[in-house]
Coordinates of C-alpha atoms and ligand atoms in Angstrom, one line a residue:
M1 CA 0.2 -0.1 -0.1
T2 CA 1.3 3.5 -0.9
E3 CA 1.5 6.3 1.5
Q4 CA -1.4 8.3 2.0
R5 CA -2.5 11.3 3.7
L6 CA -5.8 11.1 5.0
P7 CA -8.3 14.2 5.3
D8 CA -8.4 15.9 8.5
P9 CA -11.0 16.9 9.9
A10 CA -12.5 13.6 9.2
L11 CA -15.0 11.0 10.0
V12 CA -12.6 8.1 10.4
V13 CA -14.1 4.7 11.2
L14 CA -12.2 1.4 12.2
V15 CA -13.1 -2.0 10.8
G16 CA -11.2 -5.1 12.3
A17 CA -11.3 -8.1 14.5
S18 CA -10.2 -7.6 18.1
G19 CA -6.3 -7.3 18.1
S20 CA -6.1 -6.1 15.0
G21 CA -4.4 -3.0 16.0
K22 CA -7.5 -0.8 15.9
S23 CA -6.8 1.1 19.1
T24 CA -3.0 1.2 18.8
W25 CA -3.5 2.9 15.1
A26 CA -5.7 5.4 16.7
E27 CA -3.6 6.1 19.6
Q28 CA -0.4 7.2 17.7
R29 CA -2.6 9.5 15.5
Y30 CA -5.2 11.4 16.9
R31 CA -5.8 13.0 20.2
A32 CA -7.5 11.0 22.8
A33 CA -10.6 12.9 22.9
E34 CA -10.8 12.4 18.9
V35 CA -11.3 8.8 19.2
V36 CA -14.5 7.4 20.5
S37 CA -14.1 3.7 21.7
S38 CA -16.8 1.3 22.4
D39 CA -14.5 -0.5 24.7
A40 CA -13.6 2.7 26.7
L41 CA -17.2 3.6 27.1
R42 CA -18.2 0.0 28.6
G43 CA -15.7 1.1 31.1
V44 CA -17.6 4.4 31.6
V45 CA -20.9 3.2 31.9
G46 CA -20.4 -0.3 32.9
S47 CA -17.7 -2.1 35.3
G48 CA -14.9 -2.1 32.7
R49 CA -13.8 -2.2 29.1
H50 CA -14.8 -5.9 28.6
D51 CA -18.2 -5.5 30.4
L52 CA -20.1 -7.0 27.7
D53 CA -23.6 -6.1 29.4
A54 CA -22.9 -2.4 29.2
S55 CA -22.7 -2.6 25.4
T56 CA -26.5 -1.3 24.5
E57 CA -25.7 1.7 26.7
A58 CA -22.1 2.2 25.7
F59 CA -23.2 2.1 22.0
A60 CA -25.9 5.0 22.7
L61 CA -23.5 6.9 24.3
L62 CA -21.0 6.5 21.5
D63 CA -23.6 7.3 18.7
Q64 CA -24.4 10.4 20.8
I65 CA -20.7 11.7 21.2
V66 CA -19.9 10.9 17.8
A67 CA -23.1 13.0 16.4
G68 CA -22.2 15.8 18.6
R69 CA -18.5 15.9 17.1
V70 CA -19.3 15.2 13.6
R71 CA -21.8 18.1 13.9
R72 CA -19.1 20.6 15.1
G73 CA -17.0 19.5 11.9
L74 CA -14.5 17.9 14.7
T75 CA -12.3 14.8 13.8
T76 CA -13.5 11.9 15.1
V77 CA -12.5 8.0 15.2
V78 CA -14.9 5.4 16.0
D79 CA -13.2 2.7 17.5
T80 CA -15.5 -0.2 17.7
L81 CA -15.1 -3.5 15.4
G82 CA -16.9 -2.0 12.8
L83 CA -18.2 -5.0 11.6
D84 CA -22.0 -4.2 11.5
A85 CA -23.0 -2.7 7.9
D86 CA -26.0 -0.8 9.5
R87 CA -23.8 0.9 11.7
R88 CA -21.1 1.7 9.1
R89 CA -23.8 3.0 7.2
G90 CA -25.4 5.3 9.8
Y91 CA -21.8 6.8 10.0
L92 CA -21.5 7.5 6.7
D93 CA -24.7 9.1 6.3
L94 CA -23.7 11.3 9.4
G95 CA -20.7 12.1 8.0
R96 CA -22.0 13.5 4.8
R97 CA -24.9 15.2 6.4
H98 CA -22.5 17.7 7.8
G99 CA -19.9 17.8 5.3
L100 CA -17.1 15.6 6.8
P101 CA -14.9 13.5 4.8
T102 CA -16.0 10.3 5.3
V103 CA -12.8 7.6 5.7
V104 CA -13.0 3.8 6.6
V105 CA -9.7 1.9 7.9
A106 CA -9.9 -1.6 7.7
F107 CA -7.0 -3.7 9.8
D108 CA -6.7 -6.8 7.2
V109 CA -4.0 -8.6 9.6
P110 CA -3.2 -12.1 9.4
P111 CA -5.6 -14.2 11.5
A112 CA -2.7 -15.7 13.2
L113 CA -1.1 -12.3 14.5
C114 CA -4.8 -11.5 15.5
R115 CA -5.1 -14.7 17.6
Q116 CA -1.5 -14.6 19.1
R117 CA -2.1 -11.2 20.1
N118 CA -5.5 -11.8 21.5
A119 CA -4.0 -14.8 23.4
V120 CA -1.4 -12.6 25.7
R121 CA -4.1 -10.1 26.5
D122 CA -5.6 -9.8 30.0
R123 CA -8.9 -10.6 28.7
P124 CA -8.8 -12.7 25.5
V125 CA -11.7 -13.0 23.5
P126 CA -13.2 -16.6 23.1
A127 CA -11.4 -18.2 20.3
P128 CA -14.8 -19.2 18.4
V129 CA -15.8 -15.3 18.8
L130 CA -12.5 -14.0 17.3
A131 CA -12.8 -16.5 14.6
Q132 CA -16.4 -15.3 13.7
Q133 CA -14.9 -11.8 13.8
L134 CA -12.0 -12.8 11.7
R135 CA -14.3 -14.0 8.9
T136 CA -16.7 -11.4 8.9
A137 CA -13.7 -8.8 8.9
R138 CA -12.4 -10.7 5.5
S139 CA -15.8 -10.4 3.8
V140 CA -16.2 -6.7 5.0
V141 CA -12.9 -5.5 3.7
D142 CA -14.0 -6.6 0.4
A143 CA -17.4 -5.0 0.7
L144 CA -15.9 -1.5 1.7
A145 CA -14.9 -0.2 -1.7
G146 CA -18.6 -0.3 -2.9
E147 CA -20.3 1.3 0.4
G148 CA -19.3 4.8 -0.8
W149 CA -16.6 6.2 1.7
D150 CA -14.6 9.2 0.5
H151 CA -11.5 7.0 1.4
V152 CA -11.0 3.5 2.1
V153 CA -7.7 2.2 3.5
V154 CA -7.1 -1.3 4.0
L155 CA -3.9 -1.8 6.4
T156 CA -1.8 -5.2 6.1
D157 CA 0.2 -6.4 8.4
D158 CA 3.4 -5.8 6.4
A159 CA 1.9 -2.4 4.8
P160 CA 3.4 0.7 6.1
A161 CA 0.8 2.9 8.0
P162 CA -0.7 5.5 6.1
A163 CA 1.1 8.7 7.4
A164 CA -2.2 10.4 8.5
P165 CA -2.9 13.2 9.6
E166 CA 0.8 14.0 9.2
P167 CA 2.1 15.5 5.9
A168 CA 3.9 13.8 3.7
A169 CA 7.4 14.8 2.3
T170 CA 7.6 18.3 1.5
P171 CA 8.2 19.4 -2.1
E172 CA 10.8 22.0 -2.9
P173 CA 9.2 25.7 -3.3
P174 CA 10.7 27.7 -6.0
T175 CA 13.3 29.7 -5.1
G176 CA 12.6 33.6 -4.0
F177 CA 9.6 32.5 -2.1
G178 CA 9.6 33.8 1.8
V179 CA 7.9 34.1 5.1
V180 CA 8.0 37.3 6.6
L181 CA 7.1 37.5 10.0
Q182 CA 3.9 40.4 10.5
V183 CA 4.0 41.3 14.1
S184 CA 0.5 42.9 15.1
R185 CA 0.7 42.5 18.9
F186 CA 3.5 44.0 21.1
P187 CA 3.1 42.2 24.7
W188 CA 6.5 43.8 25.4
G189 CA 5.9 44.4 29.2
E190 CA 8.5 46.3 30.7
D191 CA 11.2 46.2 28.2
P192 CA 9.7 47.3 24.8
A193 CA 13.1 47.4 22.8
G194 CA 14.6 44.4 24.3
W195 CA 11.4 42.4 23.5
L196 CA 11.5 43.7 19.7
R197 CA 15.1 43.1 19.5
E198 CA 14.5 39.2 20.7
V199 CA 11.5 38.8 18.5
A200 CA 13.5 40.1 15.4
L201 CA 16.6 38.0 16.3
A202 CA 14.4 35.0 16.7
A203 CA 13.0 35.7 13.1
D204 CA 16.3 36.2 11.5
A205 CA 18.0 33.1 13.1
C206 CA 15.0 30.9 11.9
G207 CA 15.1 32.0 8.3
F208 CA 12.3 34.7 7.9
A209 CA 12.6 37.0 5.0
G210 CA 11.5 39.9 7.1
I211 CA 8.9 41.4 9.8
A212 CA 6.3 43.6 8.6
L213 CA 4.4 45.9 11.3
M214 CA 0.9 46.6 11.1
D215 CA 0.2 50.4 11.0
H216 CA -2.8 51.1 13.4
L217 CA -3.3 54.0 16.1
I218 CA -5.1 52.0 18.1
Q219 CA -5.0 48.3 18.2
I220 CA -7.7 46.7 16.1
P221 CA -10.4 44.6 17.6
Q222 CA -9.4 41.6 15.6
V223 CA -5.9 41.4 17.5
G224 CA -6.5 42.7 21.0
T225 CA -7.9 45.3 23.1
A226 CA -8.0 49.0 22.5
W227 CA -5.4 49.7 25.4
E228 CA -2.7 47.5 24.1
P229 CA 0.5 49.0 22.7
I230 CA 0.7 49.4 18.9
P231 CA 3.6 51.3 18.3
E232 CA 4.3 53.8 15.4
P233 CA 5.6 51.5 12.5
W234 CA 8.2 53.9 11.1
V235 CA 9.9 54.6 14.5
T236 CA 9.7 50.9 15.3
L237 CA 11.2 49.5 11.9
G238 CA 14.1 52.3 12.3
M239 CA 14.9 50.4 15.6
L240 CA 14.8 47.3 14.1
A241 CA 17.3 48.5 11.0
G242 CA 19.9 49.0 13.7
L243 CA 19.8 45.6 14.7
D244 CA 22.5 42.9 12.8
T245 CA 20.0 41.0 10.7
R246 CA 19.2 40.5 7.1
L247 CA 15.7 41.1 7.4
R248 CA 13.9 43.0 5.1
L249 CA 11.5 45.5 7.0
G250 CA 8.5 47.3 6.2
T251 CA 4.4 48.2 6.8
L252 CA 2.0 45.8 6.4
V253 CA -0.2 48.0 5.6
T254 CA 0.3 51.5 6.2
P255 CA -3.1 53.4 5.2
V256 CA -2.9 56.4 2.9
T257 CA -4.8 58.2 5.0
F258 CA -2.5 58.6 7.7
R259 CA 0.4 60.7 6.5
P260 CA 0.6 62.4 3.0
P261 CA 2.3 59.9 1.0
G262 CA 5.5 62.1 0.0
I263 CA 6.0 62.0 4.3
T264 CA 5.5 58.1 3.8
A265 CA 7.8 57.9 0.9
K266 CA 10.4 60.0 3.1
A267 CA 10.2 57.8 5.9
A268 CA 10.8 54.5 3.7
A269 CA 13.6 56.2 1.9
T270 CA 15.2 56.9 5.1
L271 CA 14.5 53.4 6.4
D272 CA 15.9 51.6 3.0
V273 CA 19.1 54.1 3.3
L274 CA 19.5 53.0 7.2
S275 CA 18.9 49.1 6.6
G276 CA 21.1 49.0 3.6
G277 CA 18.4 48.5 1.0
R278 CA 15.8 46.1 3.0
A279 CA 12.8 48.3 3.0
F280 CA 9.1 47.6 1.8
V281 CA 6.3 49.6 1.8
G282 CA 2.6 47.7 2.0
V283 CA -0.2 50.4 1.7
G284 CA -3.6 50.3 1.5
A285 CA -7.0 52.4 1.6
G286 CA -7.4 52.3 5.4
W287 CA -10.7 50.7 6.6
W288 CA -11.3 51.7 10.2
E289 CA -13.0 54.9 11.2
R290 CA -12.7 55.1 14.7
E291 CA -8.8 55.7 14.8
H292 CA -9.2 58.3 12.2
A293 CA -11.6 60.0 14.4
G294 CA -9.5 59.5 17.4
F295 CA -6.6 61.3 16.3
G296 CA -8.5 64.1 14.0
L297 CA -7.8 62.6 10.6
A298 CA -10.3 62.8 7.4
F299 CA -11.8 59.6 6.7
P300 CA -13.2 60.2 3.4
P301 CA -15.5 57.9 1.4
A302 CA -14.1 54.6 0.0
K303 CA -13.7 56.0 -3.8
Q304 CA -11.9 58.7 -2.4
R305 CA -9.6 56.6 -0.4
L306 CA -8.8 54.5 -2.9
D307 CA -8.2 57.7 -5.3
A308 CA -5.7 58.3 -2.6
L309 CA -4.2 55.3 -2.6
E310 CA -3.6 55.4 -6.2
A311 CA -2.2 58.9 -6.3
G312 CA -0.1 58.1 -3.0
I313 CA 1.8 55.5 -4.8
E314 CA 2.4 57.6 -7.9
T315 CA 3.9 60.3 -5.6
M316 CA 6.0 57.8 -3.7
R317 CA 7.6 56.2 -6.8
A318 CA 8.0 60.0 -8.3
L319 CA 9.9 60.7 -5.1
W320 CA 11.8 57.7 -5.2
A321 CA 13.0 58.2 -8.8
A322 CA 16.4 59.6 -9.9
G323 CA 16.8 63.2 -10.5
T324 CA 15.0 66.3 -9.4
K325 CA 12.9 67.2 -12.2
A326 CA 9.1 68.2 -11.9
Y327 CA 6.7 65.0 -11.8
D328 CA 3.6 65.2 -14.1
G329 CA 1.6 62.0 -13.7
E330 CA -1.4 60.7 -14.3
H331 CA -3.2 61.4 -11.2
V332 CA -0.4 63.6 -9.5
A333 CA 1.7 66.9 -10.5
L334 CA 4.8 67.9 -8.5
P335 CA 7.0 71.1 -9.0
E336 CA 9.8 69.1 -8.1
T337 CA 11.0 65.9 -6.8
T338 CA 14.0 67.0 -4.7
S339 CA 14.1 64.3 -2.0
Y340 CA 17.3 63.0 -0.2
P341 CA 18.6 60.4 0.7
R342 CA 17.4 58.6 -2.4
P343 CA 16.4 54.8 -1.6
V344 CA 19.4 52.5 -2.0
H345 CA 17.2 50.0 -3.9
D346 CA 14.0 49.8 -5.8
I347 CA 11.6 49.8 -2.6
P348 CA 8.7 47.5 -3.3
V349 CA 5.3 48.7 -3.2
V350 CA 2.8 46.0 -1.6
V351 CA -0.8 47.1 -2.5
G352 CA -3.2 45.6 0.5
G353 CA -6.7 44.5 0.2
G354 CA -8.6 42.0 -2.0
G355 CA -11.1 44.6 -3.5
E356 CA -11.8 43.4 -6.8
R357 CA -12.9 46.5 -8.8
R358 CA -10.5 49.2 -7.7
T359 CA -7.9 47.7 -5.2
L360 CA -6.7 44.6 -7.3
R361 CA -6.7 47.3 -10.4
I362 CA -4.6 49.6 -8.6
A363 CA -2.3 46.9 -7.6
A364 CA -2.2 45.8 -11.4
R365 CA -1.0 48.9 -12.5
L366 CA 1.0 50.4 -9.4
G367 CA 2.3 47.4 -7.3
D368 CA 5.0 45.4 -7.3
A369 CA 3.1 42.9 -5.1
C370 CA -0.7 42.7 -4.1
N371 CA -1.7 41.3 -0.9
V372 CA -4.6 39.1 -0.3
R373 CA -5.8 37.5 3.2
L374 CA -5.8 33.8 3.5
T375 CA -9.1 32.1 3.9
A376 CA -10.1 28.8 4.9
D377 CA -11.2 28.3 1.0
D378 CA -8.1 28.0 -1.4
A379 CA -10.9 28.9 -4.1
D380 CA -10.8 32.4 -2.6
L381 CA -7.2 32.9 -3.4
D382 CA -7.1 31.2 -6.8
H383 CA -9.9 33.6 -7.6
K384 CA -8.4 36.8 -6.5
V385 CA -5.2 35.9 -8.3
A386 CA -7.3 35.6 -11.8
V387 CA -8.8 38.8 -11.1
L388 CA -5.5 40.5 -10.6
R389 CA -4.3 38.7 -14.0
R390 CA -7.4 40.0 -15.9
H391 CA -6.6 43.6 -14.6
C392 CA -3.0 43.0 -15.3
A393 CA -4.1 42.0 -19.2
A394 CA -6.6 45.2 -19.3
V395 CA -3.6 47.7 -18.2
G396 CA -1.0 46.0 -20.6
R397 CA 1.1 45.0 -17.4
D398 CA 3.0 41.6 -17.3
P399 CA 1.4 39.6 -14.4
A400 CA 5.1 38.2 -13.4
E401 CA 5.7 41.9 -12.2
V402 CA 3.1 41.8 -9.6
E403 CA 3.8 39.2 -6.9
V404 CA 1.0 37.5 -4.9
T405 CA 1.5 37.8 -1.5
V406 CA -0.8 36.7 1.4
L407 CA -1.5 37.5 4.8
D408 CA -1.8 34.1 6.8
L409 CA -3.0 33.9 10.8
P410 CA -1.4 30.3 11.4
V411 CA -2.2 28.9 14.8
V412 CA 1.2 26.6 15.5
G413 CA 1.0 23.8 18.0
T414 CA 4.0 21.8 19.0
D415 CA 2.1 18.5 18.3
R416 CA -1.8 17.6 17.7
D417 CA -3.0 18.2 21.3
D418 CA -0.9 21.5 21.8
T419 CA -2.6 22.6 18.4
W420 CA -5.9 22.0 19.7
E421 CA -5.4 23.6 23.2
R422 CA -4.2 26.9 21.6
V423 CA -7.5 26.5 19.0
E424 CA -9.6 26.3 22.3
R425 CA -8.0 29.0 24.0
L426 CA -7.9 31.3 21.0
R427 CA -11.3 30.6 19.2
G428 CA -13.5 33.0 21.3
R429 CA -16.9 32.7 20.5
T430 CA -16.1 30.8 17.1
A431 CA -16.7 27.3 16.6
A432 CA -13.5 25.2 17.2
A433 CA -13.4 23.6 13.8
T434 CA -14.1 26.9 12.0
Y435 CA -11.5 28.7 13.8
A436 CA -9.2 25.9 13.1
R437 CA -10.0 25.9 9.4
A438 CA -9.4 29.5 9.1
H439 CA -6.0 29.7 11.1
H440 CA -5.1 26.4 9.3
A441 CA -4.2 24.9 12.9
G442 CA -1.2 22.7 12.9
T443 CA 2.1 21.6 13.7
A444 CA 5.3 23.5 12.1
A445 CA 5.7 20.6 9.4
E446 CA 2.1 21.0 8.4
H447 CA 2.4 24.6 7.6
R448 CA 5.7 23.9 6.2
E449 CA 4.0 21.8 3.6
R450 CA 1.4 24.2 3.1
Y451 CA 3.4 27.0 2.3
A452 CA 5.3 24.7 -0.1
R453 CA 1.8 24.5 -1.6
L454 CA 1.0 28.0 -1.4
A455 CA 4.1 28.6 -3.3
E456 CA 3.4 26.2 -6.2
R457 CA 0.5 28.0 -6.6
G458 CA 2.2 30.9 -7.2
V459 CA 2.4 32.7 -4.1
G460 CA 5.4 34.7 -3.4
T461 CA 5.4 36.0 -0.1
V462 CA 3.6 34.9 2.9
F463 CA 3.3 37.4 5.7
A464 CA 2.7 35.2 9.2
A465 CA 1.0 36.8 11.8
L466 CA 0.8 34.5 14.9
P467 CA -2.6 35.4 16.7
D468 CA -0.7 34.3 19.7
L469 CA 2.4 35.8 19.7
A470 CA 3.8 36.1 23.1
G471 CA 7.4 36.6 22.3
P472 CA 10.6 34.9 20.7
D473 CA 9.7 31.4 21.2
D474 CA 6.8 31.5 19.4
V475 CA 8.5 33.2 16.7
L476 CA 10.8 29.8 16.8
R477 CA 7.8 27.6 16.7
L478 CA 6.5 29.0 13.9
G479 CA 10.4 29.1 12.5
A480 CA 10.0 25.5 12.1
A481 CA 7.6 25.9 9.4
V482 CA 9.9 28.4 7.6
Q483 CA 13.5 26.8 7.6
S484 CA 14.7 25.9 4.4
V485 CA 11.2 26.9 2.8
Ligands
GDP1 P1 -7.8 -3.9 18.7 O1 -8.5 -4.7 19.4 O2 -8.2 -3.6 17.2 O3 -8.2 -2.2 19.2 O4 -6.1 -3.8 18.8 P2 -5.2 -3.3 19.7 O5 -4.9 -1.9 19.1 O6 -5.8 -2.9 21.2 O7 -3.9 -4.0 19.5 C1 -4.0 -5.5 20.0 C2 -2.7 -6.0 20.7 O8 -1.6 -5.9 19.5 C3 -1.9 -4.7 21.5 O9 -1.2 -5.6 22.6 C4 -1.2 -4.0 20.8 O10 0.1 -3.5 21.5 C5 -0.8 -4.9 19.5 N1 -0.3 -4.1 18.6 C6 -1.5 -3.3 17.8 N2 -0.8 -2.9 16.7 C7 0.5 -3.5 16.7 C8 1.5 -3.0 15.8 O11 1.3 -2.6 14.7 N3 2.6 -4.0 15.8 C9 2.9 -4.7 17.0 N4 4.0 -5.8 17.2 N5 2.1 -5.1 17.8 C10 0.8 -4.4 17.9
MG2 MG1 -9.5 -1.7 21.0

């Protein structure tokens, strides 16, 4: 049998005689709470795992637990003999009804091995009972392919077990792909500069391509409370530029409503010079009215903000270009473009936002990159990329010149248990399965594989923001996903 990755989340139904290795297999791959076992429930409702008098109640409990978990979209492994066709049919229907992939895993081990394992157990199953189970199991294995499961896995004793739900070998992403750490929360305690330094040095040490800072005047509710610190990004990036790293440094994103674009151009050029050509500017139209009102800034309607975004990028580019001559562009006219220091490299402009009619068109016309928020659904990204490509064609821009970047908010656990504990801590009122999907909750190895797949789909840079970033250790935890990606 070839190595195969099972879907996750999924409803996984085990099939096999006693001693065929079902519980062992499940325990090695899934969290204890994900495995619903008839033996264990006999022990809960009856005198012990082998209390057959408790079977009826144990199975009633089992069905209730399985139904509750599947309804919530949570991975559920049904650890019973699995030999009853009606019960299997019931699980299959349940999974389908709730849109959860259905998997059946059959343990087709040699009868002699089963008998041998059975014989050494504390309470062996009587020989005739086991013989009957083995006969039934054999015929069930043959029937599974016709039952309608999304995945049928048949494990024989000599076959390598499927690596589920651990990822398979990671393909090599193309060169040029990078992961930039977006820092959006600053739980820096009594030592802001020390915290920033440690976070940046950790990011550099484990192979992040850069650091991006959010630009907000008040911490946004999606990230934290309004009284948590959210530092001014250009000042902060200036401090990071002074550290001995190779990190690229920039905003993701600065709203064009905060500063006249010439002032942003000046800040970015200064950062570029001080960092030896590592600056980038992520820029967007701004969206949060409250921070504008609170700081006495105008917050015009969306159309005007998008006009300002378009004009702002033109202005920055004019002020970064060589020479001091007058600039007369499509939306901007400047009597001179005298601005020193000049940046030491072409500062990339990342246009933030997925607005299909205007923002993506502005990105196609003026951006070096276009940043869209990653969702749970791969099709969303493919759609935005297609729209961007269409805009590129319409404005006569080579699509290869506009890099696709994504904002990713990964939950990263050290193992499956740790991952789900984090989901449970972070999810607020969102259902755990929904939160886990939106944040691609998984181990670093799983994120690594996901990033490689994103690279294959044309993403050049992932901006990754940890929803539970507390310090350098968290950066290192995600760093395992970044190393040599
Ligand atoms: P179940 O009755 O199908 O749930 O089987 P278990 O998972 O409880 O396994 C029965 C016995 O076989 C236990 O003593 C396990 O330790 C042993 N066992 C299960 N899987 C393997 C395996 O892959 N290799 C070996 N050597 N022993 C196993
Ligand atoms: Mg078992």
